[in-house]
Each structure stands twice: as structure tokens, then as C-alpha cells.
mmCIF file of C-alpha atoms in Angstrom:
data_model
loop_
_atom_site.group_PDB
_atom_site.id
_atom_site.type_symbol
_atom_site.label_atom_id
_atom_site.label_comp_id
_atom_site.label_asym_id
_atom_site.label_seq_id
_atom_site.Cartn_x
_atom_site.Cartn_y
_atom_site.Cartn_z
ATOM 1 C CA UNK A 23 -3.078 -7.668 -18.465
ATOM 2 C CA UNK A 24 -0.462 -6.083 -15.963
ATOM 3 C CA UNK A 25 0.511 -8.118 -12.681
ATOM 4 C CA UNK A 26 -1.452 -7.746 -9.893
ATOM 5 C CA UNK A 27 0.839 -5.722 -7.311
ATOM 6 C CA UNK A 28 0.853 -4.786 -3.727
ATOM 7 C CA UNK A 29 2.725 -1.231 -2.700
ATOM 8 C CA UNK A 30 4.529 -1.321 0.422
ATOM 9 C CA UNK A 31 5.753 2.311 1.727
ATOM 10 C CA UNK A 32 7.889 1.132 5.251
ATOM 11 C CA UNK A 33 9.329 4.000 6.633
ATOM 12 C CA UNK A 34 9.582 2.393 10.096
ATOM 13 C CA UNK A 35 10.739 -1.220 9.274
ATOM 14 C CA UNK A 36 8.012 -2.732 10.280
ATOM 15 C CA UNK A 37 9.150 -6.795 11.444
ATOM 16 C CA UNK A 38 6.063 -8.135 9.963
ATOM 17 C CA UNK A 39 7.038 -6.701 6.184
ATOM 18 C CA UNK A 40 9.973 -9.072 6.293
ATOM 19 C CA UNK A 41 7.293 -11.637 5.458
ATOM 20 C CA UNK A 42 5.735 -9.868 2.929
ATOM 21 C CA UNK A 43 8.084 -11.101 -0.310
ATOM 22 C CA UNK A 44 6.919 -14.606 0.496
ATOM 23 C CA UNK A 45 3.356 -13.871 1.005
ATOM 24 C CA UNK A 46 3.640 -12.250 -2.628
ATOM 25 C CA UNK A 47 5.726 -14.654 -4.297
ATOM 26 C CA UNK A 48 2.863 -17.714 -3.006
ATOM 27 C CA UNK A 49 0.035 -15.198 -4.731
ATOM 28 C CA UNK A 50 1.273 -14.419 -8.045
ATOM 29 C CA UNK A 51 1.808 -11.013 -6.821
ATOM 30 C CA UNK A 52 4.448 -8.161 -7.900
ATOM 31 C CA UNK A 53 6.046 -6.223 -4.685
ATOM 32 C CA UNK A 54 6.893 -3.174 -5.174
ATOM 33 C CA UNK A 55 8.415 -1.711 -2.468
ATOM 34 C CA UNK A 56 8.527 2.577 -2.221
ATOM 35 C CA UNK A 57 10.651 4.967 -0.591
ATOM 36 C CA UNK A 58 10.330 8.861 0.535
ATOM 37 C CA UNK A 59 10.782 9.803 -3.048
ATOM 38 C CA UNK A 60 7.345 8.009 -4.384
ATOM 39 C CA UNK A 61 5.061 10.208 -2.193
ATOM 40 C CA UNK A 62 4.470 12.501 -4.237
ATOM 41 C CA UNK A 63 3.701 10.771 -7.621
ATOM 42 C CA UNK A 64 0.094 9.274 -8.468
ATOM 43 C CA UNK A 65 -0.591 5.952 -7.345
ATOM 44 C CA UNK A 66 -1.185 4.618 -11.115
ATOM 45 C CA UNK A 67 2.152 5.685 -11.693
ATOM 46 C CA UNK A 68 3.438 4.246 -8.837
ATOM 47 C CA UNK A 69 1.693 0.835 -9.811
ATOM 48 C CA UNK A 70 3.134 0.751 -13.343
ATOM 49 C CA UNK A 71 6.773 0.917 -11.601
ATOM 50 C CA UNK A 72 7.606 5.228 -11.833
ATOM 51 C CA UNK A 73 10.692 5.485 -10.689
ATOM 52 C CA UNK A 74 11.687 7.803 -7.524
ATOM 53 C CA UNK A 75 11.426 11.576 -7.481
ATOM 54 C CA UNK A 76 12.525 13.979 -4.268
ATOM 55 C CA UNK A 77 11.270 13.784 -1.295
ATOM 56 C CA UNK A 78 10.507 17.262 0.178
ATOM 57 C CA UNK A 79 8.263 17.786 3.105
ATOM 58 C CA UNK A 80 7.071 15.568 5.980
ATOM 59 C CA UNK A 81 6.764 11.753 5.344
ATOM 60 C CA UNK A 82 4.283 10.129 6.871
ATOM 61 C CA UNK A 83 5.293 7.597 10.211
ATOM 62 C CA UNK A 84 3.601 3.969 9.398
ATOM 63 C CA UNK A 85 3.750 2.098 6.899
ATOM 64 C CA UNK A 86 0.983 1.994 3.845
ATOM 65 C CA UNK A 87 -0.140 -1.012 1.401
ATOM 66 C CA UNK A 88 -1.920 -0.346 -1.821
ATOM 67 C CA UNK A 89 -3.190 -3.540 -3.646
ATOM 68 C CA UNK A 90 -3.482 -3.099 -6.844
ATOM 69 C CA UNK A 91 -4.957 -5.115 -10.224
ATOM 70 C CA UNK A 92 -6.230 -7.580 -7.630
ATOM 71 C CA UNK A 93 -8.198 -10.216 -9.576
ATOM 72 C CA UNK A 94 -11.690 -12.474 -7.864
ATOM 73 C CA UNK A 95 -10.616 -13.620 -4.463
ATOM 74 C CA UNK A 96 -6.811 -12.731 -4.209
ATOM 75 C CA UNK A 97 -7.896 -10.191 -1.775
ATOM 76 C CA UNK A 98 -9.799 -12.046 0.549
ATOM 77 C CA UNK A 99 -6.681 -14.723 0.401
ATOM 78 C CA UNK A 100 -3.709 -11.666 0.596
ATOM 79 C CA UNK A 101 -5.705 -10.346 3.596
ATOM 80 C CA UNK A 102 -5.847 -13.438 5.521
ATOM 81 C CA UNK A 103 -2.114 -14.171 4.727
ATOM 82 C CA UNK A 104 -1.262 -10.602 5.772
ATOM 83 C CA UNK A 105 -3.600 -11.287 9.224
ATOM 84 C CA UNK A 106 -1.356 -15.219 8.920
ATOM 85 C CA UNK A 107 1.461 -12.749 9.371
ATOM 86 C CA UNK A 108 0.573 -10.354 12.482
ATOM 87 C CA UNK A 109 0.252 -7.658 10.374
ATOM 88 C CA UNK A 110 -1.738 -5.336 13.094
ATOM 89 C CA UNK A 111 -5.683 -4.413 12.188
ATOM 90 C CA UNK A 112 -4.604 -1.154 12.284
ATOM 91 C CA UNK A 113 -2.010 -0.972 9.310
ATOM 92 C CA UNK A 114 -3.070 1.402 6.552
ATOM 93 C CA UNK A 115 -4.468 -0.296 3.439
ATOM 94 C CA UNK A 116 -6.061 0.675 0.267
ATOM 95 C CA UNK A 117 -7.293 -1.023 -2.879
ATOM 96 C CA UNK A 118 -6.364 1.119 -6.539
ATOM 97 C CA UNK A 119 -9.692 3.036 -7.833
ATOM 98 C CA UNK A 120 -10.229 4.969 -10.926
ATOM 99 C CA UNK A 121 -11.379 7.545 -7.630
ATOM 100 C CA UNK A 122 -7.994 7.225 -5.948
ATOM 101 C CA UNK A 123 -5.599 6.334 -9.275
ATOM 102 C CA UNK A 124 -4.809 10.467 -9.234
ATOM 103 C CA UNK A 125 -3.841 10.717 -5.919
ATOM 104 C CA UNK A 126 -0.810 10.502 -4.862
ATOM 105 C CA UNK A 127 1.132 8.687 -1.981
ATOM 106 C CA UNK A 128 0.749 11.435 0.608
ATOM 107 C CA UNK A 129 -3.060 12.320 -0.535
ATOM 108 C CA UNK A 130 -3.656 8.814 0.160
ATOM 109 C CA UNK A 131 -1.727 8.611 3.522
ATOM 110 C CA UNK A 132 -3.804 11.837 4.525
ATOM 111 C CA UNK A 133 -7.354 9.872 3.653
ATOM 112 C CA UNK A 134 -6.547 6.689 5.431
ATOM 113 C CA UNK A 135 -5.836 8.921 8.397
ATOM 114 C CA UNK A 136 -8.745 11.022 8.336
ATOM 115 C CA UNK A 137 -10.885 8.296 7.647
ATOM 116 C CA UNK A 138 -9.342 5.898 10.847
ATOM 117 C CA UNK A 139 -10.055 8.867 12.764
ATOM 118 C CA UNK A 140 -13.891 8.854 11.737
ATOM 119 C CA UNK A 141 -14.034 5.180 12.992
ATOM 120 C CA UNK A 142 -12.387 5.810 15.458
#
């Protein structure tokens, strides 16, 4: 079964991230960390560790998590270590669907948006 995972795209060097490693290492969990070059692969791939392509275009400004593989209850605990951390309410995050798996980093960043906009 592959290792549960969080993605982490920081373009702004967010302070809280610095705790992130730990809060993965405690949880069993695989960090994968992204750059500019991921944005435009599918999140799937980006889970199973696809290495960096270019970059062109606007990137987008805050940083974005992506759990993925999570098994019964790591979220609930990953989310109230992330919340532990001062990681603000208002950080992007998504959980890896068969829906979303096709989509790739930007499509995602776009949804999150739109949809934080609709709760406004």
C-alpha cells in the first residue's frame, strides 16, 4: 500500500511550514515538498513522486497542501497538528479523489480559490 503523503507547494515561505517535517515524521507521513515546475502535472503523479517539469505561466501566491492516501483518523489528527502549528484557517487544503486525481496543481489551486470565494 503506498505511504500516506502530504503535498506542500510554498511559494512564499510560509514560517509555519518549517514545522511541517516534524508534524509528518510523528504521523507516519511522506512530505513531499513541490516547486513551480509540479504545477502543471496531475496530482496522482505528483503523489507517486513525478519529478519536476517547466514552469511556464503564472504561479499561484500561497501556499497549497494535498493529503493524500490518508488512512481512518490521520486526518482528523494531521489537521489538529497543522491548527497545533498556527497554520492559518485560511491555508488552501485538499484531500486526493479519484474526482480531483486528473487535475493538476494549478486546476486545483484555481478550485480552492473559486470555491473560498463562494464561502466567502
Amino acid at each position: 500500500m503506498p505511504q500516506p503523503t502530504v503535498l506542500c507547494y510554498d511559494p512564499v515561505g510560509a514560517a509555519w511550514l518549517a514545522k511541517l517535517p516534524a508534524i509528518c515524521a510523528v504521523q507516519g507521513l511522506r512530505l513531499r515538498r513541490l516547486e513551480a515546475g509540479h504545477l502543471d502535472l496531475p496530482l496522482a503523479d505528483l503523489a507517486q513522486g513525478a519529478p519536476a517539469g517547466d514552469a511556464p505561466g503564472e504561479t499561484p501566491g500561497e501556499p497549497i497542501l494535498v493529503l493524500c492516501r490518508l488512512g481512518p483518523g490521520q486526518l482528523d489528527r494531521l489537521l489538529a497538528a497543522l491548527r497545533k502549528a498556527g497554520v492559518p484557517r485560511t491555508c488552501l487544503k485538499a484531500i486526493l479523489t479519484p474526482t480531483n486525481a486528473g487535475w493538476t496543481l494549478r486546476t486545483l489551486y484555481g478550485e480552492l480559490r473559486q470555491e473560498r470565494e463562494r464561502l466567502g
